[in-house]
XYZ file of C-alpha atoms in Angstrom:
638
model
C -77.998 -48.410 89.909
C -78.680 -44.507 88.790
C -77.937 -42.791 92.422
C -74.399 -44.937 92.210
C -73.548 -43.521 89.128
C -74.197 -39.919 90.282
C -72.268 -40.455 93.589
C -69.129 -41.820 91.874
C -69.357 -38.708 89.383
C -70.171 -36.224 91.713
C -68.213 -36.983 95.071
C -64.886 -35.820 93.650
C -66.590 -32.302 92.787
C -68.165 -32.037 96.172
C -64.462 -32.803 97.652
C -62.925 -30.160 95.446
C -65.571 -27.544 96.320
C -65.063 -28.313 99.565
C -61.312 -27.860 99.690
C -61.484 -24.894 97.583
C -63.581 -23.112 100.664
C -60.384 -23.000 102.642
C -57.764 -22.263 100.110
C -57.169 -18.625 101.347
C -56.745 -19.908 104.854
C -54.283 -21.735 107.195
C -53.860 -25.112 106.671
C -56.360 -27.315 108.005
C -55.755 -31.065 108.097
C -59.411 -32.125 108.015
C -59.488 -30.579 104.507
C -57.448 -33.175 103.371
C -59.415 -36.095 105.431
C -62.897 -35.023 104.197
C -61.488 -34.666 100.680
C -60.003 -38.175 100.947
C -63.518 -39.760 102.321
C -65.369 -38.285 99.366
C -63.015 -39.950 96.990
C -63.268 -43.091 98.940
C -67.054 -42.791 98.505
C -66.587 -42.469 94.771
C -64.447 -45.605 94.751
C -67.429 -47.566 96.919
C -69.963 -46.337 94.492
C -67.385 -47.612 91.719
C -67.102 -50.733 93.401
C -70.925 -51.332 93.507
C -71.473 -50.604 89.964
C -68.631 -53.355 89.057
C -70.390 -55.793 91.017
C -73.653 -54.759 89.183
C -71.942 -55.085 85.861
C -69.746 -58.439 86.674
C -73.481 -60.042 87.910
C -74.674 -59.644 84.306
C -76.532 -56.525 85.279
C -77.675 -53.985 82.080
C -75.560 -51.037 81.125
C -76.366 -48.297 83.362
C -77.029 -45.129 80.726
C -78.553 -41.906 82.342
C -79.357 -38.473 80.715
C -79.256 -36.003 83.220
C -80.363 -33.150 81.075
C -79.977 -31.591 77.697
C -76.510 -29.547 77.035
C -77.562 -28.352 73.390
C -80.472 -28.986 71.086
C -80.581 -26.799 68.091
C -81.377 -28.042 64.417
C -80.167 -31.562 64.445
C -77.487 -31.231 66.641
C -78.491 -33.031 70.211
C -75.851 -33.225 72.684
C -77.298 -34.284 76.614
C -75.383 -34.439 79.749
C -75.450 -38.158 79.246
C -73.340 -40.988 81.083
C -72.830 -44.495 80.812
C -71.597 -47.495 83.065
C -70.260 -50.430 81.031
C -67.234 -52.569 80.772
C -64.786 -49.621 79.601
C -65.929 -47.376 81.766
C -66.491 -48.986 85.054
C -62.916 -50.403 84.756
C -61.605 -46.766 84.673
C -63.711 -45.524 87.071
C -62.431 -48.638 89.541
C -58.637 -47.608 88.459
C -59.136 -43.873 88.898
C -61.308 -43.655 91.951
C -58.677 -46.170 93.675
C -55.693 -44.470 92.954
C -57.053 -41.315 93.895
C -58.117 -42.450 97.036
C -54.811 -43.706 98.045
C -53.004 -40.492 96.523
C -55.202 -38.151 98.810
C -54.631 -40.016 101.645
C -51.004 -39.983 100.977
C -50.977 -36.446 100.251
C -52.097 -35.734 103.788
C -48.829 -36.836 104.775
C -46.742 -35.305 101.988
C -48.202 -32.139 101.590
C -48.032 -31.803 105.689
C -45.869 -28.893 106.044
C -47.000 -26.900 102.372
C -48.423 -23.702 102.721
C -50.917 -24.496 99.858
C -52.449 -27.855 101.480
C -56.036 -26.885 101.137
C -55.457 -25.505 97.626
C -53.886 -28.703 96.814
C -56.783 -30.817 97.537
C -59.172 -28.435 95.863
C -57.151 -29.201 92.538
C -56.471 -33.013 92.908
C -60.176 -33.572 93.375
C -61.059 -31.510 90.478
C -58.762 -33.481 88.478
C -60.237 -36.692 89.435
C -63.709 -35.127 88.805
C -62.359 -34.083 85.191
C -61.240 -37.853 84.687
C -64.429 -39.012 85.698
C -66.376 -37.183 83.377
C -64.075 -38.053 80.594
C -64.434 -41.797 81.152
C -68.112 -41.859 81.923
C -69.700 -39.433 79.340
C -71.912 -41.300 76.565
C -70.495 -39.045 73.983
C -67.519 -37.323 72.465
C -68.399 -34.092 73.656
C -68.781 -34.929 77.208
C -65.539 -36.927 76.678
C -64.080 -33.287 75.304
C -65.192 -31.501 78.477
C -63.289 -34.027 80.793
C -60.421 -34.099 78.035
C -59.870 -30.516 78.778
C -60.720 -30.454 82.583
C -57.860 -32.733 82.913
C -55.737 -30.595 81.102
C -56.663 -27.414 82.905
C -56.156 -29.284 86.376
C -52.718 -30.588 85.070
C -51.710 -27.270 84.571
C -52.474 -25.922 88.208
C -51.287 -29.171 89.621
C -47.937 -29.341 87.698
C -47.252 -25.686 88.352
C -48.666 -25.868 91.992
C -45.241 -24.276 93.151
C -45.481 -21.342 91.192
C -43.041 -19.473 92.933
C -40.604 -21.595 90.846
C -40.098 -20.405 87.386
C -39.453 -23.978 86.109
C -42.827 -25.257 87.640
C -44.518 -22.473 85.921
C -42.717 -23.444 82.664
C -43.569 -26.994 82.967
C -46.861 -26.266 83.420
C -47.378 -23.870 80.368
C -45.436 -26.562 78.408
C -47.981 -29.243 79.451
C -50.910 -27.187 78.460
C -49.723 -25.796 75.345
C -48.366 -29.003 73.822
C -51.610 -30.541 74.901
C -53.745 -27.800 73.020
C -51.909 -28.034 69.915
C -53.017 -32.091 69.807
C -56.576 -31.119 71.030
C -56.922 -28.966 67.932
C -56.744 -32.337 65.874
C -59.100 -34.257 68.014
C -61.421 -31.387 67.775
C -61.127 -31.583 64.208
C -61.935 -35.398 64.347
C -65.012 -34.918 66.607
C -66.297 -32.085 63.997
C -65.636 -34.983 61.394
C -67.735 -37.894 63.374
C -70.457 -35.451 63.566
C -70.436 -34.157 59.877
C -70.738 -38.042 58.575
C -72.511 -39.625 61.278
C -75.061 -36.529 62.574
C -74.373 -37.532 66.314
C -71.786 -37.543 68.807
C -73.308 -40.014 71.063
C -71.199 -43.169 70.858
C -74.442 -45.675 70.529
C -75.347 -43.692 67.386
C -72.076 -42.564 65.830
C -70.219 -45.895 66.263
C -72.544 -47.991 64.350
C -72.712 -45.439 61.668
C -69.242 -45.750 60.997
C -69.636 -48.893 59.083
C -71.644 -47.188 56.290
C -68.612 -44.520 55.769
C -65.887 -44.819 52.886
C -62.378 -45.894 54.225
C -60.821 -42.169 53.728
C -63.295 -40.358 55.920
C -62.728 -43.105 58.538
C -58.943 -43.040 58.302
C -59.312 -39.076 58.448
C -61.363 -39.258 61.766
C -59.307 -41.912 63.148
C -55.887 -40.036 62.632
C -57.358 -36.835 63.873
C -58.669 -38.414 67.160
C -55.654 -40.240 67.529
C -53.571 -36.873 67.488
C -55.539 -35.849 70.432
C -54.736 -38.899 72.305
C -50.777 -38.408 71.099
C -50.817 -35.266 73.045
C -52.652 -36.346 76.238
C -50.798 -39.560 76.409
C -47.544 -37.920 75.469
C -46.666 -40.079 72.306
C -43.640 -38.867 69.915
C -43.417 -35.975 69.116
C -45.467 -34.495 71.492
C -43.770 -36.485 74.506
C -41.358 -33.605 75.762
C -43.979 -32.038 78.476
C -44.355 -35.598 80.505
C -40.887 -35.571 81.909
C -41.131 -31.857 82.413
C -44.333 -32.198 84.439
C -42.068 -34.051 87.217
C -41.903 -30.494 88.815
C -44.956 -30.742 90.298
C -45.541 -32.923 93.851
C -44.840 -36.448 93.340
C -48.617 -37.198 94.334
C -49.622 -35.543 91.114
C -46.978 -37.157 89.369
C -48.616 -40.675 90.713
C -52.139 -39.583 89.858
C -50.859 -38.118 86.058
C -49.077 -41.231 85.173
C -51.213 -44.067 86.738
C -54.664 -42.849 86.576
C -55.654 -39.672 84.953
C -54.088 -37.558 82.091
C -51.714 -40.025 80.276
C -54.080 -42.839 80.213
C -57.007 -40.698 78.534
C -55.525 -41.114 75.137
C -55.441 -44.788 75.468
C -58.849 -44.845 76.470
C -59.750 -42.935 73.561
C -58.530 -45.541 71.322
C -59.828 -48.193 73.362
C -63.398 -46.816 73.612
C -63.278 -45.987 69.731
C -62.370 -49.446 68.875
C -65.051 -49.874 66.418
C -63.709 -47.066 64.380
C -60.188 -48.641 64.569
C -61.326 -51.985 63.873
C -62.605 -50.457 60.554
C -59.171 -49.041 59.908
C -56.331 -51.878 60.543
C -53.918 -49.701 58.575
C -54.309 -46.710 61.082
C -54.134 -49.566 63.749
C -50.915 -50.611 62.354
C -49.385 -47.092 62.579
C -50.523 -46.524 66.065
C -48.988 -49.965 66.934
C -45.670 -48.818 65.254
C -45.524 -45.613 66.815
C -46.226 -47.305 70.254
C -43.556 -49.859 69.776
C -41.294 -47.126 68.676
C -41.948 -44.959 71.713
C -41.803 -47.592 74.258
C -38.185 -48.363 72.994
C -37.467 -44.427 72.588
C -38.453 -43.456 76.052
C -36.660 -46.829 77.859
C -33.503 -45.960 76.359
C -33.506 -42.152 77.665
C -34.355 -43.696 81.180
C -31.101 -45.796 80.878
C -28.848 -42.961 81.815
C -30.961 -40.186 83.615
C -30.193 -39.045 87.163
C -33.423 -37.790 88.259
C -35.713 -40.516 90.099
C -38.824 -39.079 89.179
C -37.877 -38.568 85.374
C -36.744 -42.434 85.260
C -40.199 -43.197 86.269
C -41.633 -40.555 84.058
C -39.785 -42.259 81.138
C -40.999 -45.723 81.973
C -44.629 -44.347 81.927
C -43.952 -43.289 78.280
C -42.563 -46.601 77.751
C -45.789 -48.358 79.185
C -47.819 -46.045 77.237
C -46.318 -47.568 74.042
C -47.053 -50.886 75.127
C -50.695 -50.129 75.380
C -50.795 -48.392 72.360
C -48.971 -51.391 70.685
C -51.624 -53.636 72.082
C -54.738 -51.278 70.717
C -53.398 -50.717 67.678
C -53.230 -54.548 66.748
C -56.710 -54.672 67.894
C -56.045 -56.336 71.243
C -58.225 -53.693 72.965
C -58.853 -55.689 76.089
C -55.048 -56.325 76.452
C -54.260 -52.690 76.168
C -57.117 -51.780 79.119
C -55.731 -54.724 81.238
C -52.353 -53.311 80.943
C -53.490 -49.974 81.803
C -54.990 -51.223 84.738
C -52.246 -53.211 85.926
C -49.822 -50.453 85.327
C -51.886 -48.078 87.315
C -51.175 -49.965 90.487
C -47.464 -50.496 90.271
C -46.599 -47.167 88.799
C -48.581 -45.467 91.457
C -46.893 -47.378 93.928
C -43.356 -46.534 92.147
C -44.001 -42.676 92.501
C -45.414 -42.549 95.973
C -42.223 -44.361 97.117
C -40.136 -42.048 95.158
C -42.109 -39.475 97.227
C -40.972 -41.173 100.168
C -37.356 -41.360 99.046
C -37.675 -37.304 98.198
C -38.598 -36.597 101.556
C -36.151 -38.335 103.424
C -33.496 -36.960 101.363
C -34.759 -33.348 101.732
C -36.049 -33.495 98.054
C -32.690 -34.639 96.485
C -33.624 -36.712 93.192
C -30.209 -37.955 92.067
C -30.143 -41.618 93.045
C -26.087 -41.159 92.673
C -26.057 -39.141 95.755
C -28.232 -41.689 98.035
C -27.432 -45.340 98.487
C -27.892 -47.761 101.601
C -31.273 -46.245 102.273
C -32.767 -49.751 102.890
C -31.427 -49.752 106.514
C -33.653 -46.749 107.343
C -36.558 -47.351 104.756
C -37.168 -50.925 104.501
C -41.086 -50.415 103.913
C -39.990 -48.112 101.279
C -37.770 -50.426 99.675
C -39.791 -53.527 99.897
C -42.679 -51.675 98.182
C -40.370 -50.090 95.024
C -38.399 -53.511 94.372
C -42.005 -55.296 94.135
C -43.312 -52.467 92.135
C -40.169 -52.749 89.824
C -40.486 -56.342 89.344
C -44.008 -55.709 88.554
C -43.069 -52.899 85.867
C -40.181 -55.377 84.838
C -42.751 -58.027 83.917
C -41.560 -60.693 86.250
C -43.597 -63.948 86.953
C -45.992 -63.844 88.995
C -46.479 -59.981 89.304
C -49.104 -58.085 87.459
C -46.712 -56.859 84.534
C -46.009 -60.109 83.385
C -49.702 -60.921 82.866
C -50.170 -57.801 80.956
C -47.407 -57.517 79.074
C -46.781 -61.103 78.094
C -50.091 -60.853 76.407
C -49.255 -57.869 74.508
C -46.053 -59.894 73.139
C -48.215 -62.857 72.280
C -50.837 -60.670 70.426
C -47.856 -58.913 68.244
C -46.295 -62.702 67.679
C -49.576 -64.228 66.928
C -50.362 -61.360 64.305
C -46.983 -61.797 62.565
C -45.727 -58.601 63.353
C -42.044 -59.484 64.400
C -40.485 -56.141 64.328
C -43.186 -54.767 66.714
C -42.428 -58.183 68.658
C -38.970 -57.783 68.833
C -38.781 -54.352 69.689
C -41.138 -54.691 72.606
C -38.880 -57.759 73.937
C -35.948 -55.671 73.866
C -37.769 -52.772 75.750
C -38.891 -55.107 78.271
C -35.272 -56.129 79.125
C -34.422 -52.358 79.162
C -36.954 -51.451 81.365
C -35.561 -54.336 83.937
C -32.256 -52.619 83.639
C -33.148 -49.104 84.239
C -35.849 -50.097 86.981
C -33.155 -52.066 88.956
C -30.316 -49.457 88.418
C -32.861 -47.029 90.175
C -33.400 -49.309 93.025
C -30.014 -50.588 93.549
C -28.764 -46.846 93.714
C -31.098 -45.761 95.820
C -31.526 -48.815 98.486
C -28.105 -50.409 97.971
C -24.429 -50.171 98.079
C -22.595 -47.458 100.407
C -24.541 -44.813 102.272
C -23.526 -41.791 99.891
C -25.946 -39.466 101.287
C -23.576 -38.999 104.160
C -21.003 -36.859 102.699
C -23.938 -34.418 102.044
C -24.886 -34.183 105.710
C -28.404 -35.754 105.242
C -30.324 -37.890 107.793
C -33.033 -39.805 105.922
C -36.101 -41.498 107.806
C -38.892 -43.479 106.735
C -42.364 -41.956 105.676
C -45.309 -41.909 108.017
C -46.796 -45.254 108.949
C -50.186 -44.102 107.704
C -48.600 -43.181 104.330
C -47.077 -46.468 104.217
C -50.428 -48.235 105.012
C -52.068 -45.894 102.203
C -49.611 -47.451 99.978
C -50.134 -51.178 100.665
C -53.528 -51.858 98.567
C -51.189 -50.836 95.583
C -48.688 -53.135 96.781
C -51.010 -56.039 97.002
C -52.558 -55.340 93.147
C -49.085 -54.868 92.079
C -48.433 -58.909 93.287
C -51.567 -60.128 92.345
C -53.805 -58.280 89.937
C -52.813 -60.872 87.204
C -55.040 -63.470 88.720
C -57.763 -61.041 87.405
C -56.722 -61.389 83.905
C -59.410 -64.129 83.147
C -62.343 -62.473 84.998
C -61.447 -59.149 83.298
C -61.064 -60.838 79.886
C -65.017 -62.419 80.378
C -66.133 -59.270 81.645
C -64.889 -57.023 78.727
C -65.148 -59.528 75.603
C -68.895 -58.146 74.974
C -68.108 -55.071 74.288
C -64.535 -55.683 73.016
C -64.698 -58.888 71.312
C -63.480 -62.118 72.126
C -59.465 -61.630 70.929
C -57.985 -64.574 72.489
C -54.464 -65.181 70.721
C -53.342 -68.583 70.336
C -49.840 -69.592 69.045
C -50.341 -73.256 67.425
C -46.901 -74.726 69.140
C -46.940 -74.745 72.903
C -43.162 -75.344 72.604
C -43.005 -71.755 71.082
C -44.930 -70.355 73.760
C -42.944 -71.840 76.451
C -39.868 -70.511 74.319
C -41.356 -67.054 74.365
C -42.186 -67.098 78.193
C -38.916 -68.580 79.185
C -37.000 -66.654 76.754
C -38.476 -63.012 77.962
C -37.970 -63.890 81.309
C -34.214 -65.339 81.195
C -33.383 -61.893 79.081
C -34.990 -59.663 81.860
C -34.069 -61.481 84.815
C -30.198 -61.185 83.014
C -30.896 -57.697 82.841
C -31.829 -57.326 86.670
C -28.856 -59.258 87.615
C -26.604 -56.857 85.409
C -27.960 -53.903 87.069
C -27.676 -55.078 90.277
C -23.981 -56.221 89.736
C -23.282 -52.660 88.231
C -25.118 -50.326 90.514
C -25.760 -51.863 93.938
C -22.258 -51.361 95.047
C -21.547 -48.056 93.388
C -19.460 -45.569 95.725
C -18.985 -42.465 94.123
C -21.035 -39.612 92.636
C -20.349 -38.780 89.197
C -18.876 -35.614 88.145
C -19.130 -35.883 84.470
C -15.852 -36.433 83.746
C -15.658 -40.468 83.196
C -15.321 -41.841 79.602
C -19.032 -43.164 79.425
C -20.543 -39.804 80.547
C -18.669 -38.481 77.668
C -19.330 -40.623 74.975
C -21.827 -39.890 72.041
C -24.510 -42.147 72.969
C -24.614 -41.101 76.656
C -24.596 -37.542 75.635
C -27.596 -38.155 72.925
C -29.652 -40.315 75.563
C -29.234 -38.321 78.270
C -30.206 -34.790 76.536
C -33.007 -36.717 75.406
C -32.033 -36.891 71.762
C -31.636 -33.357 71.533
C -35.514 -32.881 70.911
C -35.754 -30.253 73.522
C -32.825 -28.436 72.086
C -34.345 -28.801 68.173
C -37.983 -27.317 69.358
C -36.183 -24.760 71.379
C -33.727 -23.781 68.478
C -36.217 -24.196 65.556
C -39.422 -24.000 66.868
C -39.903 -21.984 70.133
C -36.902 -19.078 69.112
C -38.102 -18.454 65.575
C -41.841 -18.136 67.152
C -40.601 -15.582 69.597
C -38.534 -13.517 67.073
C -41.740 -13.600 64.469
C -44.024 -12.490 67.553
C -41.610 -9.757 68.346
C -41.712 -8.447 64.650
C -45.353 -8.504 64.861
C -45.496 -6.860 68.076
C -43.460 -3.927 66.631
C -46.070 -4.035 63.607
C -48.745 -3.934 65.919
C -47.410 -0.915 67.926
C -46.140 1.096 65.243
C -48.852 0.531 62.636
C -52.155 -0.709 64.491
C -51.858 0.932 67.308
C -50.318 4.080 65.995
C -53.465 4.421 63.470
C -55.956 3.729 66.188
C -53.895 6.708 68.497
C -53.773 8.855 65.399
C -57.480 8.853 64.815
C -58.110 9.254 68.673
C -55.439 12.335 68.620
C -57.422 13.840 65.781
C -60.488 13.812 67.992
C -58.699 14.862 71.180
C -57.111 17.650 69.462
C -60.186 18.926 67.718
C -62.164 18.806 71.025
C -59.537 20.908 72.536
C -59.476 23.391 70.054
C -63.393 23.721 70.101
C -63.537 23.755 74.047
C -64.092 27.617 73.954
C -67.197 27.114 72.208
C -69.080 25.752 75.503
C -66.956 27.962 77.829
C -70.215 29.380 79.377
C -69.265 33.135 78.523
C -72.266 34.749 76.773
C -70.211 36.999 74.757
C -68.087 34.405 73.588
C -71.335 32.162 72.610
C -72.736 35.127 70.582
C -69.537 35.481 68.548
C -69.730 31.828 67.645
C -73.612 32.399 66.902
C -73.002 35.261 64.283
C -69.967 33.398 62.836
C -72.385 30.239 62.409
C -75.276 32.113 61.331
C -72.930 33.999 58.569
C -71.250 30.340 57.558
C -74.894 28.984 57.099
C -75.967 32.154 55.060
C -72.931 31.937 52.826
C -73.397 28.086 52.367
C -77.108 29.104 51.162
C -75.989 31.736 48.991
C -73.535 29.460 47.521
C -75.676 26.511 46.570
C -78.335 28.930 45.667
C -76.307 30.370 42.903
C -75.113 26.852 41.860
C -78.659 25.712 41.077
C -79.452 28.848 39.307
C -76.311 28.756 36.911
C -76.105 24.830 36.839
C -76.647 24.745 33.140
C -73.794 27.692 32.549
C -71.460 26.015 35.139
C -71.931 22.377 33.492
C -71.115 24.169 30.192
C -68.111 25.908 31.475
C -66.549 22.532 32.861
C -67.385 20.793 29.739
C -65.639 23.391 27.905
C -62.609 22.748 30.435
C -62.623 19.015 29.555
C -63.765 18.226 33.288
């Protein structure tokens, strides 16, 4: 099985390097095809490894080579394929394959076609390192790799200032969080003597609670940045400035899921500190509601879907914080399918609408984009958690875990958020595909995406519908490593009330959204009473958090930087330049000494000889009459 591990790991790297060979040349269609085939090869290898694990095979653990070995520090390039990592490998490679194939059509007319595939495949390779490494150091390499690749992909259209700004925001926000994670990794090594999972995790049981708490908090700070949890969340919506396939990959299979993966992978740590777990669950529930509320009023199609990702990440952290790690992992997997489908569907709509993102300027698109309409509607049903789609099974189990653990506030928040999710999801579907064809007043003539793009999306469509049936086999696979954590509620009546009640609530939210927006006929101009209300403005402006960051963090930092720049110029630079000028002036004044003129050089020789003889006389007299000189100085009180 080792060869399949290496194929799964390095096929994306080969794909990236191959694409990079053509980055400075004209667009080559075969670059996208070869890159996609290599990513598909990684998917096939991951599938073989999954079959091996499902068949009861041993965990595949390889040590490719030694990276660091000094004193007691030993870090190899080691990789492991177990129940957790193989799940992530399947999600990453499957979604990435579909995104790569889809991108052949989406980026067809872009001058940076070849460069795009080089970055995209490197992104996949970094994520594979992250999930397959058998130690925290290797995980951190992949962690920083996805951060770098996200910077290159979010700012892919670097000629747009807003894209460059968004890429820098994502990169810097994650560097802040990564400092916390790095401290956590140092604490792991300091207290356990190793960064290897199979050594460090068992050693946690011998540490005191305060030490474990510190480790857990600092590692979670890293997860907060990568998975965009409050207050390090603002970069996620702004990252929509990148090409839509990038958004699909970031939000469904790579970067933002890395934080959830870290908590799940470190389940042996967080199981020992349930108070930190409760904080993680509470923050997750808050973020779920917080993000959903902002999606209610946003007028950017991609940002609405981005807020939905942020909200669903809150669900995952809520499950992980409550100790239901397998539930969090299952929701991560199910969410990847319907979220990637939503983003790729949004990409189809953008192409049809000449990159327009405001759903209020669309309407009636189901007449010309029936395939995209069906896919986005089913993906929205899965996101809303409607039976029998994938989101129902994963979300319902999270709600069941919160209820069974008697965390009723978390349970209530998550149920209410489910209703909001259904509302904003179908607000988007209704505005885009139903109602009057408002796009006609803007002179737009929409069209459906290429057929092969729709075919590429079809596996996501199928999985969004049927992924729930894999819940039990998935649980049986991961229970060995994540524990048998089934939640049982004593009364079957209670279970049915929960299920039916939630479905009715969600269904009513969908009906309300359709009733309100499916016959929309105008484009809001900001003058309606609702748009001028305090609540609307609060939500539309993201609770003014970006404004607060700009006013109270960015601007003061810029002012301090400008002040320190002046200090640097007038003190540090002036001192260095002053010393340099002294030597330069001295050199200029004494240049005549080396003029090559014999008479001048003889004059300097005579002057030097006289100077040396004078010094010799002075020092000789001082030595001869030293006692007398000391007596005179003593008499003067020196």
